[in-house]
Amino acid sequence: MNREEIIIPETAVVRQRDFQKKIRDMFAARKAHPTACVETFGCQQNVADGQRLMGMLEAMGFTLSEDAGEADLVLLNTCAIREHAEQRVFGNLGILTHSKKENPEQMIVLCGCMAQEERVSKRIRESYRHVDLVFGPQALWRFPELLWQAYETKERVFSVADEPGGIAEGLPVVRERGVKAWVSIMYGCNNFCSYCIVPYVRGRERSRSPEAVLAEVRELVEAGYKDITLLGQNVNSYGNDLETGYRFPDLLEDIDKIPGDYWIRFMSSHPKDASPRLFDTMAKCGHVARQLHLPFQSGNNRVLGEMNRRYTREKYLELIRYARSVMPELVLTSDVIIGFPGETETEAMDTISLVEEVGFDALFTFIYSPRPGTKAAAMPDPVPRAEKQKWFDKLLDVQNRQSAGIHAGYVGKMLRVLVDGESDDGDFPLSSRTEGNRLVRLKGGKELVGQFLDVHVTGSNTWALYGEPV
Ligand code: 5AD
Ligand code: SF4
């Protein structure tokens, strides 16, 4: 696909505002003040999508509410990454049959990654007849038009065709209040890791233009956001499709020039595309946090091959060694899957030995969940769940000891943190983050929220540090 096909023309995006107005006018004519409840499941990319959906809903005249039972519109922005995420959504849909019975006018919308799966949209069509509108991630920018169609025709609307996807700039957005913001720099994924549903539901990899990303980050910094995370399924392939030679390290360098007091983070990175140049760039850019989320998934080369990850354990370890050589203070996290089809106990132990060898600050650990339609879902998977659970528990145990040890090493030290909110711990009423994104619970008043502070670390456990402002 060439760029012209990928960039959705401004006129088409602007046309969506007409539909926003039609819906606003429709409610105004009824003298109604509609409310909308948005529930987002899954990853940060989905959270960022949810903020756009909320922006469009506000532009359509809705007030956002938390009360799904009473809301005029309920939107479930779904995740398909593991079976558990899907079950939660079906559970929520089940509950909504009651509110729909009470209020047949209630509009029920299902979008996000699950909606794009054929198996799911078929099930919704047949068995969840109270759902009025279903659309996948590639159709998100057309939400106002689709919703208008559902209101006007009073018929169910499905927009779930398999599309490679485009890029729509200028959609409205409702951001979290506070200091954290998310910026998608690219959409989709081309990697087809054999266990993963994402490339099937989020379309092909496509990068926003550097100008659009830079303008958005500048706006956020000027608005007072201080912890900005760049999002993409694989940010290291940013720019591959721009055909200008402009790559992710170039983007980091350009963002770094934006004046202000803020941190830039990014996720996720793919080890096959992470390069020494990326780490050199991180090391020299003052605003780029010394933090890296670099998912390795498995520590065994046969399993990595079956996963279609396209790197080896040795290559991964080499990357980490290099990154630490230029950033000794780097905070490292990763994703791991235990129990990939055909994985043996010895192979799972290779994953644990890699965890011991690297010494991650924290890990996101998952037991393999078959996703229908992916290559791995068709592979023989003879190991019983209980056996996988034992390996998984062992992994957790190793990591928890690791995290607790690393955290204990901070006690007595001074750290710079950004206070990002209040916490539910009466003794340590503030929550803050280090540059490495470690959680520090703090003593102090809520007037400190939003500030960078130097703190003295006084305690720690597996999940957090404790401290007081100096
Ligand atoms: N089963 C278990 N974990 C998965 N992930 C992706 N797909 C699956 C799956 N089918 C994990 C990977 C990825 C993270 C976001 O979710 O570790 O990095
Ligand atoms: Fe899934 Fe692999 Fe793409 Fe990540 S890089 S979204 S794990 S296919």
PDB file of N, CA and C in Angstrom, residues 20-21 44 57 75-76 148 154-155 159 173 176 185 196 258 278 358 385 389 395 416 424 439 447 461:
ATOM      1  N   GLN A  20     -21.401  13.819  13.661  1.00  0.00           N
ATOM      2  CA  GLN A  20     -21.420  14.187  15.080  1.00  0.00           C
ATOM      3  C   GLN A  20     -22.514  15.211  15.330  1.00  0.00           C
ATOM      4  N   LYS A  21     -22.614  16.171  14.410  1.00  0.00           N
ATOM      5  CA  LYS A  21     -23.606  17.236  14.572  1.00  0.00           C
ATOM      6  C   LYS A  21     -25.025  16.670  14.442  1.00  0.00           C
ATOM      7  N   GLN A  44      -2.451  -0.490  26.325  1.00  0.00           N
ATOM      8  CA  GLN A  44      -2.436   0.976  26.272  1.00  0.00           C
ATOM      9  C   GLN A  44      -2.927   1.509  24.927  1.00  0.00           C
ATOM     10  N   LEU A  57     -17.619  10.896  21.332  1.00  0.00           N
ATOM     11  CA  LEU A  57     -18.909  10.875  22.033  1.00  0.00           C
ATOM     12  C   LEU A  57     -19.231  12.255  22.605  1.00  0.00           C
ATOM     13  N   LEU A  75     -20.521   1.528  25.529  1.00  0.00           N
ATOM     14  CA  LEU A  75     -19.543   1.103  24.527  1.00  0.00           C
ATOM     15  C   LEU A  75     -18.491   0.227  25.195  1.00  0.00           C
ATOM     16  N   LEU A  76     -18.327  -0.992  24.677  1.00  0.00           N
ATOM     17  CA  LEU A  76     -17.269  -1.871  25.172  1.00  0.00           C
ATOM     18  C   LEU A  76     -16.148  -1.889  24.138  1.00  0.00           C
ATOM     19  N   TRP A 148     -24.645   7.067  13.699  1.00  0.00           N
ATOM     20  CA  TRP A 148     -25.785   7.750  13.086  1.00  0.00           C
ATOM     21  C   TRP A 148     -26.634   6.748  12.298  1.00  0.00           C
ATOM     22  N   LYS A 154     -32.430   2.242  12.772  1.00  0.00           N
ATOM     23  CA  LYS A 154     -32.915   1.368  13.847  1.00  0.00           C
ATOM     24  C   LYS A 154     -32.604  -0.095  13.554  1.00  0.00           C
ATOM     25  N   GLU A 155     -31.601  -0.301  12.728  1.00  0.00           N
ATOM     26  CA  GLU A 155     -31.170  -1.675  12.450  1.00  0.00           C
ATOM     27  C   GLU A 155     -29.773  -1.886  13.004  1.00  0.00           C
ATOM     28  N   SER A 159     -19.605  -3.201  11.049  1.00  0.00           N
ATOM     29  CA  SER A 159     -18.547  -2.769  10.140  1.00  0.00           C
ATOM     30  C   SER A 159     -17.274  -3.497  10.546  1.00  0.00           C
ATOM     31  N   VAL A 173     -10.374  14.037  21.276  1.00  0.00           N
ATOM     32  CA  VAL A 173      -9.826  13.143  22.304  1.00  0.00           C
ATOM     33  C   VAL A 173     -10.179  13.653  23.693  1.00  0.00           C
ATOM     34  N   GLU A 176      -6.813  11.606  29.998  1.00  0.00           N
ATOM     35  CA  GLU A 176      -6.815  11.477  31.445  1.00  0.00           C
ATOM     36  C   GLU A 176      -6.401  12.825  32.025  1.00  0.00           C
ATOM     37  N   ILE A 185       2.069   6.240  17.759  1.00  0.00           N
ATOM     38  CA  ILE A 185       2.919   6.714  16.659  1.00  0.00           C
ATOM     39  C   ILE A 185       2.739   5.846  15.426  1.00  0.00           C
ATOM     40  N   CYS A 196      -0.102 -14.911  18.144  1.00  0.00           N
ATOM     41  CA  CYS A 196      -0.698 -13.596  18.407  1.00  0.00           C
ATOM     42  C   CYS A 196      -1.815 -13.228  17.419  1.00  0.00           C
ATOM     43  N   ILE A 258      12.026  19.159  21.946  1.00  0.00           N
ATOM     44  CA  ILE A 258      10.903  19.978  22.433  1.00  0.00           C
ATOM     45  C   ILE A 258      11.233  20.433  23.847  1.00  0.00           C
ATOM     46  N   LEU A 278      19.347   2.634  18.603  1.00  0.00           N
ATOM     47  CA  LEU A 278      18.242   3.031  19.488  1.00  0.00           C
ATOM     48  C   LEU A 278      18.777   3.316  20.889  1.00  0.00           C
ATOM     49  N   VAL A 358      19.268 -12.227  33.200  1.00  0.00           N
ATOM     50  CA  VAL A 358      19.105 -10.802  32.903  1.00  0.00           C
ATOM     51  C   VAL A 358      18.835  -9.998  34.171  1.00  0.00           C
ATOM     52  N   ARG A 385      -2.684 -28.201  31.520  1.00  0.00           N
ATOM     53  CA  ARG A 385      -2.672 -26.866  32.111  1.00  0.00           C
ATOM     54  C   ARG A 385      -2.010 -26.859  33.491  1.00  0.00           C
ATOM     55  N   GLN A 389       1.032 -24.586  34.773  1.00  0.00           N
ATOM     56  CA  GLN A 389       0.862 -23.722  35.944  1.00  0.00           C
ATOM     57  C   GLN A 389       2.057 -23.853  36.892  1.00  0.00           C
ATOM     58  N   LEU A 395       8.356 -19.549  37.670  1.00  0.00           N
ATOM     59  CA  LEU A 395       8.812 -18.302  37.043  1.00  0.00           C
ATOM     60  C   LEU A 395       8.462 -17.096  37.922  1.00  0.00           C
ATOM     61  N   ARG A 416      14.737  10.753  41.918  1.00  0.00           N
ATOM     62  CA  ARG A 416      13.855  11.791  41.393  1.00  0.00           C
ATOM     63  C   ARG A 416      12.581  11.087  40.933  1.00  0.00           C
ATOM     64  N   ASP A 424      -4.250   4.776  47.739  1.00  0.00           N
ATOM     65  CA  ASP A 424      -5.236   4.397  48.748  1.00  0.00           C
ATOM     66  C   ASP A 424      -4.565   3.992  50.068  1.00  0.00           C
ATOM     67  N   LEU A 439       7.077   2.185  40.791  1.00  0.00           N
ATOM     68  CA  LEU A 439       6.093   2.851  41.648  1.00  0.00           C
ATOM     69  C   LEU A 439       6.733   3.215  42.993  1.00  0.00           C
ATOM     70  N   GLU A 447      -1.065  18.566  47.145  1.00  0.00           N
ATOM     71  CA  GLU A 447      -0.598  19.695  46.329  1.00  0.00           C
ATOM     72  C   GLU A 447       0.675  19.330  45.552  1.00  0.00           C
ATOM     73  N   ASN A 461       8.982  -3.284  48.823  1.00  0.00           N
ATOM     74  CA  ASN A 461       8.562  -4.685  48.760  1.00  0.00           C
ATOM     75  C   ASN A 461       8.674  -5.136  47.301  1.00  0.00           C
TER      76      ASN A 461
END
